[in-house]
């Protein structure tokens, strides 16, 4: 299996090179040349396997130079019982006959980022060894909340790496901030940036491309690397849970072999739903992919009109992990739909220049055949949380609620009752205040007290990683101006 840049197919990379490098030098995303097909009886075989074995089977198809033994060790370490509070790892909760919720938040940070960020450090360190990289990786992350904590947990105490996370001082929830500033591990750093998420993100990008800083880093024996979802090592582990969910439905006789399902995903950077698309390309019987957005509905418009236009107001919503106007992974979809790196390059140049591009009719048809786009605002998000809880006794977080709203709209519009898997991306306990309000609580408690309040209200226990934050020491209090982020890097490496 060879990998190419989505903007240039003349240079080919091995899987280890693609993962070690993260981003192609031309700014494109490193992506497999083609998507391999599941062999005829794969689903039958996978049906009986544990999640870890399913992960090995599927990832091996993309990672030729990794041995089964290696991948088995990685999967056992990444998805073991000390990391995930469910032996199923990503269990499927059946809501009603045709609606199944794939719970992706049973890992150490209670959000779906764990599914990939528990695996990425293993893939990355092995890739560095295979490519004979002798420097150590300094991983920089700008986060609006979930990615930062996920990456810290994944990379803590991983040999030959240091990780530094920047979060916007006033841009994350109290639980999210506590999760980060109490982070354990000898190789980690966390700093708050004065400003919003864009300031943190722009600051990180500037560090990456600052020649002087990179040279200083090299002298200390390091190079910069990234843990965000442009790295193939983050997309690949996400294919596994869609195939795994289908196998669970087969095993539990909720679908029959070959029967189609729809998949509905709350979407931000387009990484999660792209993985579902790739699972379909591998031959998993998926019919429609329903792309759910909050009020930042750039993707809804894109799917409906074939125009991507990020020149619009940015809204802060109660599903902050989807507050995003540039969905980076869309570039991989464009490559898959066009099969042409030249065409992708052209669209991306238009996006860089004017913040906008328009698909031609043929491409737009292809997109619309596969994807349906829906969006909703915060009021609707809370209505759905309430109605799911009242009707089904099932508590969901704000991001997952956006997906259930999209599914409801899709079903109303089309009458399609195909069994549907909805990706549930965070524990409701991560967004206590909004969830409590949705359930009718007029004065939600602040900080960790809201966890208890939600437990009292619903009878559900808070996940251990969140409940135990109370006993953790605050380790990181550094606040930097966006101009001085480099100081945080240098002090981590000294
Ligand atoms: C990151 C995140 C999303 C968006 O996922 P993408 O892969 O960026 O589309 C949705 N929900 C939660 C809770 C997240 O943390």
mmCIF file of C-alpha atoms and ligand atoms in Angstrom, residues 112-113 146 266-272 321-322 399 425-426, ligand 1:
data_model
loop_
_atom_site.group_PDB
_atom_site.id
_atom_site.type_symbol
_atom_site.label_atom_id
_atom_site.label_comp_id
_atom_site.label_asym_id
_atom_site.label_seq_id
_atom_site.Cartn_x
_atom_site.Cartn_y
_atom_site.Cartn_z
ATOM 1 C CA UNK A 112 -14.284 9.933 20.640
ATOM 2 C CA UNK A 113 -10.804 11.393 20.049
ATOM 3 C CA UNK A 146 -11.199 17.385 23.368
ATOM 4 C CA UNK A 266 -21.791 14.877 14.146
ATOM 5 C CA UNK A 267 -19.103 16.570 12.101
ATOM 6 C CA UNK A 268 -16.418 19.228 12.532
ATOM 7 C CA UNK A 269 -13.129 18.599 10.795
ATOM 8 C CA UNK A 270 -14.703 15.847 8.637
ATOM 9 C CA UNK A 271 -12.365 13.167 10.059
ATOM 10 C CA UNK A 272 -14.961 10.960 11.677
ATOM 11 C CA UNK A 321 -15.922 20.552 19.134
ATOM 12 C CA UNK A 322 -17.890 21.145 15.941
ATOM 13 C CA UNK A 399 -22.695 16.827 19.858
ATOM 14 C CA UNK A 425 -18.891 11.373 20.228
ATOM 15 C CA UNK A 426 -18.783 12.450 23.880
HETATM 16 C C1 LIG B 1 -13.831 16.326 17.450
HETATM 17 C C2 LIG B 1 -15.258 16.108 17.811
HETATM 18 C C3 LIG B 1 -16.273 16.097 16.831
HETATM 19 C C4 LIG B 1 -15.990 16.359 15.355
HETATM 20 O O1 LIG B 1 -15.281 15.316 14.753
HETATM 21 P P1 LIG B 1 -14.538 15.534 13.331
HETATM 22 O O2 LIG B 1 -13.749 14.306 13.103
HETATM 23 O O3 LIG B 1 -13.667 16.749 13.547
HETATM 24 O O4 LIG B 1 -15.588 15.764 12.324
HETATM 25 C C5 LIG B 1 -17.576 15.837 17.230
HETATM 26 N N1 LIG B 1 -17.879 15.644 18.529
HETATM 27 C C6 LIG B 1 -16.933 15.659 19.505
HETATM 28 C C7 LIG B 1 -17.353 15.447 20.922
HETATM 29 C C8 LIG B 1 -15.600 15.881 19.195
HETATM 30 O O5 LIG B 1 -14.671 15.909 20.170
#
